[in-house]
Structures are given as C-alpha cells and as structure tokens.
XYZ file of C-alpha atoms in Angstrom:
381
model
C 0.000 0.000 0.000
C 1.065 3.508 -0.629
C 0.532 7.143 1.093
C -2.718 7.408 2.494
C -3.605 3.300 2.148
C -3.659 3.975 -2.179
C -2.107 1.171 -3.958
C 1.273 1.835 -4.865
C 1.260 0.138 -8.266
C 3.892 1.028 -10.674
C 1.461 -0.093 -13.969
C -0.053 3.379 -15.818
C -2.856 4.521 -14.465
C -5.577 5.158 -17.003
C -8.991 7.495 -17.014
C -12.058 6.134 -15.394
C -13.557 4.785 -18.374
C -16.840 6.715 -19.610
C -19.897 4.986 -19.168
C -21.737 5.776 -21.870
C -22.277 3.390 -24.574
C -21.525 6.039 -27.020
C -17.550 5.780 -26.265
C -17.628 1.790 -26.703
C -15.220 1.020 -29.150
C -17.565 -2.090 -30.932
C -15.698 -5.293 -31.150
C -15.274 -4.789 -35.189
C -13.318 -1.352 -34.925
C -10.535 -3.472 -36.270
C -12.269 -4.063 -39.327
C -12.868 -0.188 -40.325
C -10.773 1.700 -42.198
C -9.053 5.015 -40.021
C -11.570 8.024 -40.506
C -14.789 5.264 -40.962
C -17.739 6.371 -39.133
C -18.701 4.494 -36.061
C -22.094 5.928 -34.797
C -23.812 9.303 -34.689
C -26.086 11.038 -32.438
C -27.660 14.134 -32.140
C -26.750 16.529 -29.147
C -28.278 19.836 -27.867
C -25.926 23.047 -28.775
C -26.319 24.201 -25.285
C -25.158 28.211 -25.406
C -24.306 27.980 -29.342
C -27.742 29.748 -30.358
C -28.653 29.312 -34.085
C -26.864 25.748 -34.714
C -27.244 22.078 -34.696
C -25.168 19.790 -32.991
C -23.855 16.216 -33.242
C -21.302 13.864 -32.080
C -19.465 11.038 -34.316
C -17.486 8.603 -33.145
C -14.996 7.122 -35.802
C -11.775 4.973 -36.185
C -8.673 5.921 -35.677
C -5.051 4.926 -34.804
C -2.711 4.959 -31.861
C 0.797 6.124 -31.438
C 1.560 1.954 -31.956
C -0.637 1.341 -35.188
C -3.262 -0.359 -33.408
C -7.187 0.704 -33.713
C -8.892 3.426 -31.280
C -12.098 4.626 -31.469
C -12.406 8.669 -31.267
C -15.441 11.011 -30.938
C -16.141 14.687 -32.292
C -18.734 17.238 -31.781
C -19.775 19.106 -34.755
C -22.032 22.544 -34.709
C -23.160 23.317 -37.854
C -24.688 26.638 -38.558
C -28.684 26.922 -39.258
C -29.271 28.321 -42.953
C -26.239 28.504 -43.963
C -25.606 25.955 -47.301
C -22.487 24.533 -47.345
C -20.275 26.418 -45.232
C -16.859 25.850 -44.620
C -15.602 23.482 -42.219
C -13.070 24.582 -39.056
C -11.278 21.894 -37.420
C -10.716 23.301 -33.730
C -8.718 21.229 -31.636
C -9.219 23.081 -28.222
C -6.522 23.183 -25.438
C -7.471 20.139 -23.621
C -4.293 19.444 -21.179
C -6.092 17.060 -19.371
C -6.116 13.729 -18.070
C -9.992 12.611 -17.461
C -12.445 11.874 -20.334
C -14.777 14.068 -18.287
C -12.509 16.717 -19.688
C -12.825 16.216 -23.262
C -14.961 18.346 -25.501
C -17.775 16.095 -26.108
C -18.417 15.698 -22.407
C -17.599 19.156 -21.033
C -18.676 21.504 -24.011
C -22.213 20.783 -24.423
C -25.042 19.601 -22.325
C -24.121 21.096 -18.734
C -20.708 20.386 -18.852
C -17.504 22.546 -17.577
C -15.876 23.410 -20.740
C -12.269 25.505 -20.328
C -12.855 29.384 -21.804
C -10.628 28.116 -24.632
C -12.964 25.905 -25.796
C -16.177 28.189 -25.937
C -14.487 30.727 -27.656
C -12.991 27.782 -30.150
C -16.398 27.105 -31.119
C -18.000 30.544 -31.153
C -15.570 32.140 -33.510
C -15.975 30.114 -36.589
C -19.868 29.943 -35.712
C -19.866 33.861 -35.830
C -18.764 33.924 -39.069
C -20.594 31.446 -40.154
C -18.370 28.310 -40.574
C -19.228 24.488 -39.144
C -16.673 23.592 -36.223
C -15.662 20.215 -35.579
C -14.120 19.512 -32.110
C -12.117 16.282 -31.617
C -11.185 14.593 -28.504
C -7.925 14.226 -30.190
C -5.980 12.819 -26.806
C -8.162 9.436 -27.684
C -9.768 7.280 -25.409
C -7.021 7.173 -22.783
C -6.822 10.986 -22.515
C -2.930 10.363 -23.711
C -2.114 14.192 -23.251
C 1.195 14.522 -24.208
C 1.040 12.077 -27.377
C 1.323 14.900 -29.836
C 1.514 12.310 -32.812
C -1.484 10.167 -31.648
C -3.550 13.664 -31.647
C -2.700 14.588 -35.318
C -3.596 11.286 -36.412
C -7.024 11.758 -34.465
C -7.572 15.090 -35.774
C -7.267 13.873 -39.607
C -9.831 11.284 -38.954
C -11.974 13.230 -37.198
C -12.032 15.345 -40.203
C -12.558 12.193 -42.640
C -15.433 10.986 -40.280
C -17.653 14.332 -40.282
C -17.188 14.310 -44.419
C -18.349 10.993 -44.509
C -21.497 11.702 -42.307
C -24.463 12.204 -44.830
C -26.673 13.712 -42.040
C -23.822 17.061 -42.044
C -24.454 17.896 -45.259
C -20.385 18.473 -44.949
C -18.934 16.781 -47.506
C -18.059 19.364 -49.397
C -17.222 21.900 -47.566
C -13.367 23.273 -47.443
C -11.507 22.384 -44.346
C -9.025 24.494 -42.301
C -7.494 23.116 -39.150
C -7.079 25.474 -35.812
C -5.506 24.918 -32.358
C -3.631 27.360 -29.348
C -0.688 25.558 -27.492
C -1.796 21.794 -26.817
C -4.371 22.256 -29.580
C -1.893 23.567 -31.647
C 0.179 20.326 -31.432
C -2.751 18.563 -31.868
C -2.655 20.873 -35.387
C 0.293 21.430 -36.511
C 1.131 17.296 -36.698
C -2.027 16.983 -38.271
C -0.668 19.182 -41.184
C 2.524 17.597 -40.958
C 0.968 14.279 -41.150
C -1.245 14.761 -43.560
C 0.325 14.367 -46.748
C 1.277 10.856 -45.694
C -1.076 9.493 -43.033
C -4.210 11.081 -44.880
C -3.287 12.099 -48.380
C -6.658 11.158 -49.715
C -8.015 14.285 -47.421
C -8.117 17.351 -48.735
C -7.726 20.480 -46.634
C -7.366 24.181 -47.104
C -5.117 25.332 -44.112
C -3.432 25.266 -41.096
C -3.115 28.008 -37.957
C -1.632 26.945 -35.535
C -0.174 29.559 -32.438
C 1.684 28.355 -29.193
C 3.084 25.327 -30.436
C 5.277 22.673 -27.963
C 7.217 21.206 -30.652
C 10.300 20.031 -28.770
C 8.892 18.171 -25.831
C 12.595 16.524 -25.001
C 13.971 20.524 -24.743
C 11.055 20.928 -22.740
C 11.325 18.521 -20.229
C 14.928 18.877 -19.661
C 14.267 22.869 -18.987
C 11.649 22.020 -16.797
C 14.220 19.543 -14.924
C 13.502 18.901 -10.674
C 12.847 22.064 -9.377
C 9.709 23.250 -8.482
C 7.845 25.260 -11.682
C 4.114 26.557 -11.740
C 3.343 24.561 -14.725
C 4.667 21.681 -12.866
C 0.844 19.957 -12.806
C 0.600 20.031 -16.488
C 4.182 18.820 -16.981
C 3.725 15.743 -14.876
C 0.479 15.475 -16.562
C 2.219 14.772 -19.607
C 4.291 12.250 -18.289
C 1.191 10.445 -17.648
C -0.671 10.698 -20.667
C 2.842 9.651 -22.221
C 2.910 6.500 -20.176
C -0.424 5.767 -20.983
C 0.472 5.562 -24.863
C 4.043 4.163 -24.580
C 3.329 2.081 -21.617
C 6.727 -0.449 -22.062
C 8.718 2.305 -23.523
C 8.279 5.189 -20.594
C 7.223 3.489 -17.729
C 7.116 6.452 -15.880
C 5.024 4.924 -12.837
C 8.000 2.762 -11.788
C 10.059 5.988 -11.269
C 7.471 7.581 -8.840
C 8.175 7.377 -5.146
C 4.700 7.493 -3.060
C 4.650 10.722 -2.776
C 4.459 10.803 -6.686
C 2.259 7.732 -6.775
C -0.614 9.929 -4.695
C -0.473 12.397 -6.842
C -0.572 10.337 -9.675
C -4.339 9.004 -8.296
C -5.101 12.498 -6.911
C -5.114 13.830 -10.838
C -5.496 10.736 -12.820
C -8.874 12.031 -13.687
C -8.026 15.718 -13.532
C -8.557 18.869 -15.770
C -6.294 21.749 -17.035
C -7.383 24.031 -14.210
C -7.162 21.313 -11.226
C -4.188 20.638 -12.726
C -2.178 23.799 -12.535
C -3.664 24.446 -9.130
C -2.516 21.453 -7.794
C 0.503 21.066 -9.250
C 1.614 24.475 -8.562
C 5.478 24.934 -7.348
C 5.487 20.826 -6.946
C 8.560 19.167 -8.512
C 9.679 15.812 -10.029
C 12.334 15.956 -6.859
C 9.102 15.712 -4.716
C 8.008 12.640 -7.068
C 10.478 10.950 -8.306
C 12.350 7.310 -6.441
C 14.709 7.547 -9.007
C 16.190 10.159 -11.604
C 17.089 7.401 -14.026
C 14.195 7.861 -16.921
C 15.700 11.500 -17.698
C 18.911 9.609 -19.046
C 16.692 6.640 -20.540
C 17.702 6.837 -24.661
C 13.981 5.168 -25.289
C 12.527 7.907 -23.055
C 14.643 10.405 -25.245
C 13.412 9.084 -28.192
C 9.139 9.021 -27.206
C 9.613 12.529 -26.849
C 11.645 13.229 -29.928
C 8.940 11.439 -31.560
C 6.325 13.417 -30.435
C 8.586 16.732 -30.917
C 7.525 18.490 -34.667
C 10.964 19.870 -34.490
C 12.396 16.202 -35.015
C 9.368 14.941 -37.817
C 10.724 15.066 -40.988
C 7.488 15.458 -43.052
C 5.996 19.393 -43.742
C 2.734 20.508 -44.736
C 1.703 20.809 -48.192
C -1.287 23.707 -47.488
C -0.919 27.130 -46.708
C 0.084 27.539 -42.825
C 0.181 30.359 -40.502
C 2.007 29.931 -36.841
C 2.229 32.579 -34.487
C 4.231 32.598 -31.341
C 5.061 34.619 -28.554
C 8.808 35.338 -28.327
C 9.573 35.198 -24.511
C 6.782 32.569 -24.126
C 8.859 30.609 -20.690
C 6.469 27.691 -21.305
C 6.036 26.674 -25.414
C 9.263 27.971 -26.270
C 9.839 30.120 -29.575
C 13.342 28.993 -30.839
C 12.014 25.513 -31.753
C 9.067 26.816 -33.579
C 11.397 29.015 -35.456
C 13.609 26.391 -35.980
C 10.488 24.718 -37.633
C 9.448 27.697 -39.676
C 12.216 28.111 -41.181
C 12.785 24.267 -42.261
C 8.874 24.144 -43.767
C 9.774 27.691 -45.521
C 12.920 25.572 -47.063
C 10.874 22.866 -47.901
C 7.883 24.394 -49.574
C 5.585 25.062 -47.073
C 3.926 28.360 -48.170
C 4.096 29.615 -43.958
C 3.540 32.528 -42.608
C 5.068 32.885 -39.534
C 4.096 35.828 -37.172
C 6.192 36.688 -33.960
C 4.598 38.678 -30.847
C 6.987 40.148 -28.287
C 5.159 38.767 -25.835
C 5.640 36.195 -22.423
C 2.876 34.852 -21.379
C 1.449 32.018 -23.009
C -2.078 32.664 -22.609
C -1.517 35.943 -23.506
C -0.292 35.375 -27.295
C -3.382 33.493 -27.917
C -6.008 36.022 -27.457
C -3.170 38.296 -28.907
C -3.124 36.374 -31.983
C -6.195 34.693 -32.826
C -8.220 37.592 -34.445
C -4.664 37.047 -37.380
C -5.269 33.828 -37.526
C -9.043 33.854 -38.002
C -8.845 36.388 -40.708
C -6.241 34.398 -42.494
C -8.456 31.348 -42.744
C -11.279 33.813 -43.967
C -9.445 34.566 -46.963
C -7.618 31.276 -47.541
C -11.816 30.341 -47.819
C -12.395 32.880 -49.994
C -10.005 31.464 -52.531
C -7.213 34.555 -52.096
C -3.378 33.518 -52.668
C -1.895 32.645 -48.980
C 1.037 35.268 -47.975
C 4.139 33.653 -46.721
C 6.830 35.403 -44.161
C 9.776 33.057 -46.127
C-alpha cells in the first residue's frame, strides 16, 4: 500500500472509463478503415444559439498502429448551405475523459474558456466547427503524434457523415498551445497518413514542438506549470506504456499524486501542481537519461518529424513565451519555408502564453477567412 492506504502500483494509471455506450469502441473497430464512421447522435448546442449539434465517433489509430475509437462534436450553422468546415482542436491538457470536448462543451458540462471561444468564432462567421477529442480514449495528453492522427480522422469521419451535409465543404485546421500540437502534426501528417483528405489550411499559435527541450528545462525544481508537466508524463505513459514506464520511477509521494489527478482537468491541474517538482516525485532520476525515453519525446517533438505541410500555414508565437518555447518553432518555420511550405510565420513580443493566444487569434481567423475565400496565402519566407 502507498501514502494514504492507495495502492502503490507502478502499472499506468488510465482514465475512469466513460460509461456511456456512445464511447464503446464495438468489437469490429478493427475491421474499419481510419476516418470510418462508427455511430452518430444528435446533441443539444447548449449556449451555441442558431446551430445544430452532433457527435461522431470514428476509427482511428494509436501512437503503436493499433485501432482506437475517437469522438467529435460538430455545430453546424442553421441556414447557412455549405459552409466551410473549421477543425478546432481546443486546449485540452487534461487527463480525465470528463474533460474532453464532447463531455464538457455541451449539455451542462464545464468546458475551459478556450474551448467556448474555439467554437464561437468560426460559428460567428458562419463556418461548421468540428471539435475532436484528439488525446483518444485514454486521454494520452502529451502524445502529440497520436492527436494529429485523431484530428485527420476526425475530419474524414464528419465528411463521410451524410446527415452534415459536410462533404463538401473546405476544411481548415485550428488549435492554441496543446491544440496547436494537436494541429500542426495533423498538417505535418497529412500528406502521408491522410493524403486522400483534402484540406485548405493550417493556424496553428503556441506550439510545444520540442517536448525533449522541454522537459529537460523544466528539470527537478519546483515550476508553476509543474501539474501540467507531470500530466504529460502520464498521458505519455499511458500511450508508450513499455517504452516510458514512468510509474515505476514515482516514489509514493508521486504515486498519490498520480491518483489524486489521474482524472483531472487543465485548471485542477495547474492548481494542484503548482510549485510541486519531479524531486518531490520521483524514487529515481534514471528515466531522464533513458535513450527510449529520449526518443518518445523526440517522436512526439515536430521539431524532429521530418514530413511538412503541403497547405498554406500560418504559426504565431510569442517570443519570450517561458512555457512553449519560440526557438524551436522558429527552428520549424524556417525548415517548412525551405521545404515548400507556403508559412507565414508571425512573432509577438510577448511572455505569457495565454496571452499570445487572445493576442493572436483575431490574425489567424482572418487568415483562414481569406484562404476560404479562394485569395493567394502570404508567406513570411
């Protein structure tokens, strides 16, 4: 037994499964194709005035090439014929289903300011918004390439749905900080994971897209993002659970935090995690010089994928941001401008995180207004 009479087990830890039928993977999901359609439903559009709403749940795969099921929650403007189609992947940082857009957005749920604004924007002008639960069924935060591979089917899924009246709409892709992992692999993926998918572009602002450089900077001493850090480690394990066994590193002090957040949001989080440290946590310092630990995180680190997007893409970051840090996403822009990408990149002298996205969202919105329109995408190279 651990602290407080909790187990002390050193096996990951997952999310208190939903129990819903809805998020039942059916015993077939093997047999679908990624992006197939699963099941549909119709859901109220709680505060989103003037538009329908409905959930899909569709194939997908997993950071190991094995089947997952995932679920999005489409609003779709009333009266408005065909209009275009805005992948939002909101800033989830979570570890509990319960936080996931289709349980906490609609329907008397707790959704996180991010992802009512996510929504409302592209409603306000008059575009459909589809928002994934892109860390999967295990709430994997962390597993940036599992969530662009979710996002693309998402996207497939919601074209393939008759009752959307979607198929033809253009498709841009949107995200702020986690989201914007979430988005800017699904760009970079997208040419070979889902080259059959068609999309119009990418903005993507706050990006983490060195998570090794960030978790050596974060290191053992206490930090305030220290909850969301360690909540990464989690949803890590929880994808790679032989190759960053993260658990067995935990002493119990790190194992009672472990159950204290294993169902946890972005805000508990933060609060909780507040000014802790992995010193406080951790038995043993000996993952940080693991090469397979080293190499999870490079392969969930943009700044180490190889493949670039092939659509117009706009990035902003905020210079001084101390927590998604802007040399690597420079680093990156300038690569994509080498290979092709037509990027516009958009600096804001700016340090705090949060700060940069309402900073730069209005840019970003307005860019995907006229990449819709059919205008010739600017590019910073």
């Amino acid at each position: 037994m651990g602290l407080f009479g909790l187990p002390a087990s050193a096996q990951p830890l997952y999310p208190t499964p939903d129990p819903d039928p809805f998020y039942a993977a059916p015993s077939d999901l093997a047999s679908l194709q990624p992006g197939d359609v699963v099941r549909l439903r119709r859901v109220g559009t709680g505060p989103y005035v003037g538009s329908e709403g409905w959930q899909v749940a569709f194939r997908s795969t997993n950071s190991t090439g094995n089947p997952v099921m995932g679920v999005t929650t489409v609003l779709r403007p009333m009266g408005v014929p065909n209009p275009p189609l805005v992948s939002y992947q909101a800033l989830i940082n979570s570890l509990g289903t319960k936080c996931q857009p289709s349980r906490s957005l609609l329907n008397g749920g707790m959704p996180e300011e991010d992802m009512v604004a996510g929504a409302m924007a592209p409603i306000a002008r008059g575009w459909a918004v589809s928002m994934p639960d892109y860390l999967g069924p295990t709430s994997a935060y962390g597993a940036a390439k599992l969530s662009g591979m979710m996002t693309l089917d998402s996207i497939k899924a919601v074209k393939k749905t008759a009752d959307l009246g979607l198929a033809a709409s253009p498709v841009a892709i949107a995200g702020y900080s986690g989201g914007a992992m979430a988005t800017a692999w699904a760009a970079a993926l997208q040419p070979t994971y889902a080259p059959d998918l068609r999309l119009t572009a990418a903005v993507a602002g706050g990006i983490p897209a060195d998570l090794e450089e960030m978790a050596t900077a974060l290191g053992f001493e206490p930090h305030p993002g220290f909850g969301l850090a360690f909540a990464a480690a989690m949803g890590l394990e929880r994808e790679y659970p032989d190759r960053l066994p993260v658990s067995e590193q935990l002493n119990e002090n790190g194992l009672w935090f472990r159950e204290l957040t294993h169902d946890a949001c972005r805000k508990f989080l933060l609060f909780h995690g507040a000014f802790r440290s992995a010193e406080q946590m951790a038995a043993s310092k000996n993952l940080m010089d693991s090469p397979e630990a080293h190499a999870v995180l490079r392969e969930n680190s943009l700044r180490y994928f190889e493949g670039v997007p092939g659509i117009p893409t706009y990035f902003w970051q905020a210079r001084f941001d101390e927590l998604t840090h802007f040399g690597p996403v420079a680093e990156l822009a300038d690569r994509y401008c080498k290979a092709g990408t037509p990027l516009q990149f958009r600096p804001y002298d700016i340090t705090e995180h949060m700060t940069a996205a309402i900073t730069g969202f209005g840019g970003a919105w307005n860019y995907l207004e006229a990449r819709f329109r059919g205008e010739p995408a600017p590019t910073s190279c």
